[in-house]
Short mmCIF file of C-alpha atoms and ligand atoms in Angstrom, two decimals:
data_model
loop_
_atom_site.label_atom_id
_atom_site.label_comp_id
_atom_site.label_asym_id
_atom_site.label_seq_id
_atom_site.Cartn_x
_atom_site.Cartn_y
_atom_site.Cartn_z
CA UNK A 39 -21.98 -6.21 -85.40
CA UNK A 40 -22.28 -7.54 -81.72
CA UNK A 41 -21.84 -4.87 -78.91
CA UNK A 42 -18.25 -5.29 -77.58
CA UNK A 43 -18.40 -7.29 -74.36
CA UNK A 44 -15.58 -7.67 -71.90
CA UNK A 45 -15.99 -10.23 -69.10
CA UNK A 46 -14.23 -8.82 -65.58
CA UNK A 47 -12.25 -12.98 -65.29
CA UNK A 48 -13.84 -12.99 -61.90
CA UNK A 49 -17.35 -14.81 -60.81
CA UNK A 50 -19.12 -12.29 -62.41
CA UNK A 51 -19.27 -8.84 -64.42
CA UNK A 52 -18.77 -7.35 -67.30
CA UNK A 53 -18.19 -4.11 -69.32
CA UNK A 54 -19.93 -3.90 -72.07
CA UNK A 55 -18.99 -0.74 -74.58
CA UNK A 56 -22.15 0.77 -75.49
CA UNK A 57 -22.90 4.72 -75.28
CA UNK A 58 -26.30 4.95 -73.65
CA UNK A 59 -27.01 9.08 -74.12
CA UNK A 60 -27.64 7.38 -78.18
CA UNK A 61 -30.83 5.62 -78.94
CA UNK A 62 -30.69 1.78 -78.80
CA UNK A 63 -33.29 -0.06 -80.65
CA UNK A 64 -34.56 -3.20 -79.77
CA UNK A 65 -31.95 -5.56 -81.08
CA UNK A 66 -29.20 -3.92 -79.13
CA UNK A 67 -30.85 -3.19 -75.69
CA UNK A 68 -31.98 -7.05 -76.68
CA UNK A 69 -28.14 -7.71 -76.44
CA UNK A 70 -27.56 -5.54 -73.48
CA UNK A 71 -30.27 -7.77 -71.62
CA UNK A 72 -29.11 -10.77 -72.44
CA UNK A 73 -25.41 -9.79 -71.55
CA UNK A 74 -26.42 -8.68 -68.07
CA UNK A 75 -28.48 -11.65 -67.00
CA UNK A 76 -25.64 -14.13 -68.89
CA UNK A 77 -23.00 -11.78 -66.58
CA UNK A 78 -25.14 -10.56 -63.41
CA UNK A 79 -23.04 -7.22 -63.46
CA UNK A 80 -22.60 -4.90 -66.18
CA UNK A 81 -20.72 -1.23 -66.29
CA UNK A 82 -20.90 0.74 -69.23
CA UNK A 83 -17.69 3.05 -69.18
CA UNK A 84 -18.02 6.46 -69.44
CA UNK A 85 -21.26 7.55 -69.79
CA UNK A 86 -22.45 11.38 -69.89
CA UNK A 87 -25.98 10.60 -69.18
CA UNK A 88 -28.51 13.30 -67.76
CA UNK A 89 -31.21 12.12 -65.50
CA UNK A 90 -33.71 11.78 -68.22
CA UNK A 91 -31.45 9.09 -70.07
CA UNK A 92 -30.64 7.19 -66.98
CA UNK A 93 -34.39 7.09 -66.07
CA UNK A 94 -34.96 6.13 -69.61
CA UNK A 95 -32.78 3.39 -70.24
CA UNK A 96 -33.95 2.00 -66.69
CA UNK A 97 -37.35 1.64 -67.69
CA UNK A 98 -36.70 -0.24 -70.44
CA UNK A 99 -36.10 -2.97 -67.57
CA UNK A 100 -39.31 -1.99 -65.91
CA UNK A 101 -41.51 0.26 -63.95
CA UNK A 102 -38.96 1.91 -61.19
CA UNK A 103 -39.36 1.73 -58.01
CA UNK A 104 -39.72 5.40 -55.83
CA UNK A 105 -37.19 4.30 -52.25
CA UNK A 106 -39.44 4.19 -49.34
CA UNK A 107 -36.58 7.14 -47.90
CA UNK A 108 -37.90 10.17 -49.51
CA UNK A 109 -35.26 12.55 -47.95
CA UNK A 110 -32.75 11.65 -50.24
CA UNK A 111 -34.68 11.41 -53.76
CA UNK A 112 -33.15 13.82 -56.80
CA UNK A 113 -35.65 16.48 -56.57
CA UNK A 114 -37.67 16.95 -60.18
CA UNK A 115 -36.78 13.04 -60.48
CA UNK A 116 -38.46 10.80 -57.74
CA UNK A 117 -37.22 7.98 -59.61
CA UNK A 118 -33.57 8.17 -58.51
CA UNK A 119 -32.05 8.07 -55.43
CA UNK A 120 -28.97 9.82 -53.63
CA UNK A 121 -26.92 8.15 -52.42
CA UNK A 122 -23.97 10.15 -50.78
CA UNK A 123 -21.76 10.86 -48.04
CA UNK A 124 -21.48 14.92 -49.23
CA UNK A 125 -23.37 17.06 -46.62
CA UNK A 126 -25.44 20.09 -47.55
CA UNK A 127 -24.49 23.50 -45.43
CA UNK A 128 -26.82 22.80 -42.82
CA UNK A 129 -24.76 19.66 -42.25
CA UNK A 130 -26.82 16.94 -43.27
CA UNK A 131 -26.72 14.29 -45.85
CA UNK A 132 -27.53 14.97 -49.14
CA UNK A 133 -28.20 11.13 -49.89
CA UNK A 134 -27.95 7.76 -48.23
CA UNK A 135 -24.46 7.85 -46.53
CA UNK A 136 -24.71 4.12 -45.46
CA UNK A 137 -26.64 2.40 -48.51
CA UNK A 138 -25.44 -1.33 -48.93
CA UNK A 139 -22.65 -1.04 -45.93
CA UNK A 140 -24.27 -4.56 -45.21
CA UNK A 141 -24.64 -7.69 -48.17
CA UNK A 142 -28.01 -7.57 -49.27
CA UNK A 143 -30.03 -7.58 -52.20
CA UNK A 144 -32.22 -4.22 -53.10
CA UNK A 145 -35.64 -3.83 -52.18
CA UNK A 146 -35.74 -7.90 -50.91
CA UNK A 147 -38.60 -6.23 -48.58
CA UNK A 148 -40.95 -5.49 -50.68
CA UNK A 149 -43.73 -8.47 -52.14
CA UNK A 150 -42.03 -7.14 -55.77
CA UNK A 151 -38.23 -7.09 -55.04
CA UNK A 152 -36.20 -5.29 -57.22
CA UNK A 153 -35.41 -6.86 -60.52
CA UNK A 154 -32.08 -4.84 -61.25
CA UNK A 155 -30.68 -1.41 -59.42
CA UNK A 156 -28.40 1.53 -62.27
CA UNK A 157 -25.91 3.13 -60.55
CA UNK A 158 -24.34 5.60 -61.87
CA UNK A 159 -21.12 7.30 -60.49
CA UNK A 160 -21.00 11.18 -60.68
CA UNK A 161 -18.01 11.34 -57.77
CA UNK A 162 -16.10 8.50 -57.14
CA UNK A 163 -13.47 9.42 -53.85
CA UNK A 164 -9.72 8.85 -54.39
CA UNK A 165 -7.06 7.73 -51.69
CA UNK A 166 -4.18 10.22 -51.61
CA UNK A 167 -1.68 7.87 -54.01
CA UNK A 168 -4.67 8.30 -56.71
CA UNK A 169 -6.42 5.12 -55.96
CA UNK A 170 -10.30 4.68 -56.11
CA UNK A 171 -11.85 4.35 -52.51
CA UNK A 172 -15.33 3.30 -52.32
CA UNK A 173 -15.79 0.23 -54.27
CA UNK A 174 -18.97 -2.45 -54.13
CA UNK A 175 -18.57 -6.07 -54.28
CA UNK A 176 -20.75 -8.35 -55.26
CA UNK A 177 -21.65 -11.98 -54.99
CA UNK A 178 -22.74 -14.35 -57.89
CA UNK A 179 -24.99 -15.97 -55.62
CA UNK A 180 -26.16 -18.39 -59.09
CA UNK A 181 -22.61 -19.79 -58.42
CA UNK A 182 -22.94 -20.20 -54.80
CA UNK A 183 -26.27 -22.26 -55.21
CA UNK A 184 -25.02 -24.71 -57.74
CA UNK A 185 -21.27 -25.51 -55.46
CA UNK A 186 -23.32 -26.09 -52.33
CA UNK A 187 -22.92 -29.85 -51.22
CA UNK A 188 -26.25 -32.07 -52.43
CA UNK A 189 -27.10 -32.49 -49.34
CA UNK A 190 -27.81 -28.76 -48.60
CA UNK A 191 -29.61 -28.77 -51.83
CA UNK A 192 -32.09 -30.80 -50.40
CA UNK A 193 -32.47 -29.20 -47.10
CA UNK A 194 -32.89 -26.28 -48.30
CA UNK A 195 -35.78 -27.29 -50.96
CA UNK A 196 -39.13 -25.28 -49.82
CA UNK A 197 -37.28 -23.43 -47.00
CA UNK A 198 -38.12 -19.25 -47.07
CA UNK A 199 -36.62 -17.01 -45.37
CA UNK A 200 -37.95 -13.76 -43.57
CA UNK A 201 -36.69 -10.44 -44.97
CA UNK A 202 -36.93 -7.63 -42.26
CA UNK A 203 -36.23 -3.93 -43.95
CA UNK A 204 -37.54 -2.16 -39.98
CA UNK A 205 -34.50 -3.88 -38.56
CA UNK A 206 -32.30 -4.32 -40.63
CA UNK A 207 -28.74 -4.93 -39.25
CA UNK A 208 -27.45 -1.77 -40.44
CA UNK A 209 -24.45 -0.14 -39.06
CA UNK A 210 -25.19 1.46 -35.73
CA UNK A 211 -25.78 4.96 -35.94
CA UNK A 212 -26.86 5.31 -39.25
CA UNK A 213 -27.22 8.79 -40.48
CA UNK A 214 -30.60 7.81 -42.25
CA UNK A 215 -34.13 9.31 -40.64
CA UNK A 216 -35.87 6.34 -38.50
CA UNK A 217 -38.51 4.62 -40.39
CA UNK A 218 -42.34 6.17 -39.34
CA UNK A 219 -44.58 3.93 -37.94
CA UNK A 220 -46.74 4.05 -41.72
CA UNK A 221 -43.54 3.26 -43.45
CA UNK A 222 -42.41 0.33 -40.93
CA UNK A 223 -46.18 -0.96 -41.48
CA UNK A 224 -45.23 -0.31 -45.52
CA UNK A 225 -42.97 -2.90 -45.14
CA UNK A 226 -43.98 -6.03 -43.24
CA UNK A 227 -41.95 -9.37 -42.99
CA UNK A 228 -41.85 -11.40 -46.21
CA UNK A 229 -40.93 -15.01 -46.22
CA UNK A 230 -39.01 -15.89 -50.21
CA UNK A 231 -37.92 -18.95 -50.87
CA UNK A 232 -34.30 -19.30 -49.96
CA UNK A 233 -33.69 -21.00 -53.26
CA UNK A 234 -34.61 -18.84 -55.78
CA UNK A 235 -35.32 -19.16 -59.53
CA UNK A 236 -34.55 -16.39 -61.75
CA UNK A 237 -37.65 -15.25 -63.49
CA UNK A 238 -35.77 -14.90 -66.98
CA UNK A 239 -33.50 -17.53 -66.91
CA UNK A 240 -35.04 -19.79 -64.88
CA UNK A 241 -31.43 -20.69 -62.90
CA UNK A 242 -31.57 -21.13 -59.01
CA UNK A 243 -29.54 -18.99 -56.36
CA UNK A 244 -29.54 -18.42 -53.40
CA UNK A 245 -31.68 -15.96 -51.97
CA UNK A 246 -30.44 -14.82 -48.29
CA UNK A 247 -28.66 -12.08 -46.95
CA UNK A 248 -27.31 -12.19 -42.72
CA UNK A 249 -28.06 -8.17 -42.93
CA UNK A 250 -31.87 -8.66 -43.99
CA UNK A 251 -32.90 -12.00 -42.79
CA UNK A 252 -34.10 -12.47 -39.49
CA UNK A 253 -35.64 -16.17 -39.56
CA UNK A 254 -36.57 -19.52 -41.59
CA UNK A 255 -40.05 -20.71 -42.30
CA UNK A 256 -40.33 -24.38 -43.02
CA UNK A 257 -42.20 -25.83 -46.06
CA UNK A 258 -45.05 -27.14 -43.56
CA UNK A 259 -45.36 -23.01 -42.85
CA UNK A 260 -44.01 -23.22 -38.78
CA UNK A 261 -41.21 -21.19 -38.05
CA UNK A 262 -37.55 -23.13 -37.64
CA UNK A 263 -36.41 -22.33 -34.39
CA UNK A 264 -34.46 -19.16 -34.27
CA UNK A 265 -30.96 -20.26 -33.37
CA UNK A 266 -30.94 -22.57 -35.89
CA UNK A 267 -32.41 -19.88 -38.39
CA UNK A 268 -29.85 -17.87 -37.33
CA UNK A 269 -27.09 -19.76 -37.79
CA UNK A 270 -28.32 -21.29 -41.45
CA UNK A 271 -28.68 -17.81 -42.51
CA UNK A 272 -25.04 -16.40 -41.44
CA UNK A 273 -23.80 -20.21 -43.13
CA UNK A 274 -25.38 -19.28 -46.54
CA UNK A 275 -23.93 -15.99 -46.48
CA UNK A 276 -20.96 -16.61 -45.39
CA UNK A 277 -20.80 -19.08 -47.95
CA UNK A 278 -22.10 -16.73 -50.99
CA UNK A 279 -19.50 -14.29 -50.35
CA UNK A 280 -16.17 -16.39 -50.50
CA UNK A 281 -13.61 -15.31 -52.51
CA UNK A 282 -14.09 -17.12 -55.49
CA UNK A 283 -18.38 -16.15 -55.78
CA UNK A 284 -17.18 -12.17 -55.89
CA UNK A 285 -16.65 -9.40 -58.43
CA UNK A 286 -14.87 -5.96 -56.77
CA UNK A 287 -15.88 -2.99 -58.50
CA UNK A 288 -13.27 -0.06 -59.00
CA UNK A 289 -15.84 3.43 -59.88
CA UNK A 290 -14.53 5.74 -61.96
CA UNK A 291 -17.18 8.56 -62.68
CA UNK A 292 -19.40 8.12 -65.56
CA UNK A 293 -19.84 4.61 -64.54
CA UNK A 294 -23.02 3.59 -65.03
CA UNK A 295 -23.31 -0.14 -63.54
CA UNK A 296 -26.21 -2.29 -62.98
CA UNK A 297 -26.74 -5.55 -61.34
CA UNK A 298 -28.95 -8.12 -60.99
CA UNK A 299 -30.82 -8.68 -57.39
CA UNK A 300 -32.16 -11.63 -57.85
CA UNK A 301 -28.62 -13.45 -58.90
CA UNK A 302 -26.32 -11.04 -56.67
CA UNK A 303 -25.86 -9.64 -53.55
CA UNK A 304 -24.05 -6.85 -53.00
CA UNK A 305 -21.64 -4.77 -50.70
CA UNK A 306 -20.38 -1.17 -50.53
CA UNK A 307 -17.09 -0.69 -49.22
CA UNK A 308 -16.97 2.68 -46.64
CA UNK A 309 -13.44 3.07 -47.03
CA UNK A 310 -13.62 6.53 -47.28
CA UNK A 311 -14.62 10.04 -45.87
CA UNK A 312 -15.57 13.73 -46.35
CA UNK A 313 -13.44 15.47 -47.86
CA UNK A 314 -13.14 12.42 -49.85
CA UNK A 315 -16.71 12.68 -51.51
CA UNK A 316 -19.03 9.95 -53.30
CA UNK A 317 -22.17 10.97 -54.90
CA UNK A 318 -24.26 8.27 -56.77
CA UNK A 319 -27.53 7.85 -58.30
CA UNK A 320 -29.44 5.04 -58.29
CA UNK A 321 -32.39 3.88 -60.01
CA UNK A 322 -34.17 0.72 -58.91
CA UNK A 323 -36.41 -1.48 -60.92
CA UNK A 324 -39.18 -3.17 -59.56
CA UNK A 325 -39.46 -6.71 -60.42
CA UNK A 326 -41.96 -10.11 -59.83
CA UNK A 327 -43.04 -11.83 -56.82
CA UNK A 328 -40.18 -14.73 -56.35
CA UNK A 329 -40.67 -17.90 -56.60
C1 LIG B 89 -26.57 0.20 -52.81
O1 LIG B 89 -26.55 -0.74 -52.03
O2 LIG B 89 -27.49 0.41 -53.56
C2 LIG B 89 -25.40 1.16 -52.87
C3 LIG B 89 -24.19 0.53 -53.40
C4 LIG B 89 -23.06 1.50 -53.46
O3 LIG B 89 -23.22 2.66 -53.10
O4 LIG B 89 -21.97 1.10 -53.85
#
C-alpha cells in the first residue's frame, strides 16, 4: 500500500499520513523522500515524537547541522534548535524569537547549505476567535525559475550571488545575542549560483533571498555593480514570492513539517505575542556544496 498523500492545491506542500514515533523501513522513508522533493513541503499531522525520534528520522536525510547560536539549543540535544518567543523567569528568550521573520533559505551561509530543516510544533499561539497565529509561508522557488521570461533565463546563466549571515537584514532589534567576532569569521561571504540545480532532482530554482543577499558576482568573477545587484536581487524575490509561487502553513501542535531549502524559501509570520506563546524545534540537515 502507498503512504496516503494529500497535496495542499497550492504551489507546493503536502501532508502526507505517516506516524513517525513507528519504525519506517527503507521502502517507506523511500516514499516519504520522494514525496517531499516531488512536493517541496511536507507536514505529517499529529505526531507525538520525543527528541530522540525527531533527531532520528532527521538523520535519515543527513548529518544535522548544530546552529551557529548556541544559546538557544535543547539542552541534552545539540541537534535541535529553539525556536520561541516564551521567556524564561529571568526574562529572556528561551529560543530564537525572530527565526525566518525575513524570506530566506536555512543555513544559505554556510559552503554546505542546509539540505532540508524538521520543524516540529509543540505550541502553536491562537488569536482570541480560536484561529492559529503564527504561520510560515513558503515559496516554490522551482516554479518561480521555470515562469521567468527567457530572457532572464539567460542573464541570469553563471550569475552567483553573495549570501551574508553577519548582516543579515533581520528585523531591527532582534532579541538574538550579536554574532562574536570567531563566529562572524565562521561565516564568511559565499557567492552560489543564483540558478540553482537541485542535487536530487536535478531541476533549477532560483537561489536568492533580498534578506541574505548582499551582491552579484558575474561569471567572469568581478563583482556587478551594487545598485544593480541590489535591485536584481529584490526583482527575483519579489518575483519568487507572488501569490501564485506560495504555500501558507496553518500549525497545529504535533506538526512536524519539513521543507526543502534548496527548492523553497521561506517566511514566518510574527503575528503574534506573549501571552500568545510559540515554541518550535527545529532540526536542520546539512546538505552539498550547490552547484
Ligand atoms: C525558521 O526560519 O526556521 C523558522 C520558521 C518558523 O518558525 O516558522
Amino acid at each position: 500500500m502507498p503512504i496516503p498523500i494529500t497535496r495542499s492545491g497550492a504551489a507546493l506542500g503536502a501532508e502526507i499520513d505517516v506516524d513517525l514515533a513507528r519504525p519506517l523501513d527503507d521502502a517507506t522513508f523511500g516514499e516519504i523522500r520522494d514525496a517531499f522533493h516531488d512536493n517541496i513541503v511536507v507536514c505529517f499531522r499529529g505526531q507525538e515524537l520525543t527528541e530522540a525520534q525527531h533527531i532520528a528520522f532527521s538523520r535519515r536525510f543527513g548529518e544535522l547541522e548544530v546552529h551557529i547560536v548556541k544559546k538557544y539549543l535543547l539542552p541534552g540535544h545539540p541537534e535541535i534548535l529553539l525556536v520561541s518567543n516564551i521567556k524564561n523567569p529571568a526574562g529572556e528568550h528561551i529560543g530564537l524569537a525572530d527565526a525566518g521573520f525575513t524570506w530566506h533559505s536555512d543555513v544559505s551561509y554556510r559552503r554546505c547549505p542546509s539540505r532540508c530543516s524538521l520543524l516540529y510544533a509543540k505550541e502553536v499561539p491562537h488569536g482570541p476567535d480560536g484561529v492559529a497565529l503564527g504561520d510560515t509561508v513558503f515559496a516554490n522557488c522551482i516554479a518561480a525559475y521555470e515562469a521567468l521570461p527567457a530572457a532572464m533565463r539567460q542573464r541570469l546563466a553563471g550569475l552567483k550571488a553573495v549570501h551574508r549571515y553577519a548582516s543579515r537584514r533581520r528585523v531591527e532589534n532582534s532579541p538574538r545575542p550579536k554574532l562574536t567576532a570567531a563566529q562572524i569569521a565562521e561565516t564568511p561571504d559565499i557567492a552560489r549560483p543564483i540558478v540553482r540545480t537541485h542535487p536530487y532532482t536535478g531541476r533549477k530554482a532560483i537561489y536568492v533571498t533580498a534578506g541574505e543577499c548582499v551582491g552579484i558576482t558575474l561569471e567572469n568573477g568581478e563583482a556587478m555593480p551594487e545598485d544593480e545587484a541590489l535591485d536584481l536581487i529584490a526583482e527575483l524575490d519579489a518575483h519568487c514570492i507572488k501569490p501564485e509561487f506560495l504555500y501558507r502553513h496553518s500549525w497545529r501542535v504535533g506538526d512536524l513539517l519539513m521543507w526543502d531549502n534548496a527548492t523553497a524559501m521561506h517566511l514566518a509570520i510574527c503575528d503574534y505575542a506573549l501571552p500568545q506563546r510559540r515554541l518550535m524545534h527545529r532540526t536542520t540537515v546539512i546538505g552539498s556544496e550547490p552547484f
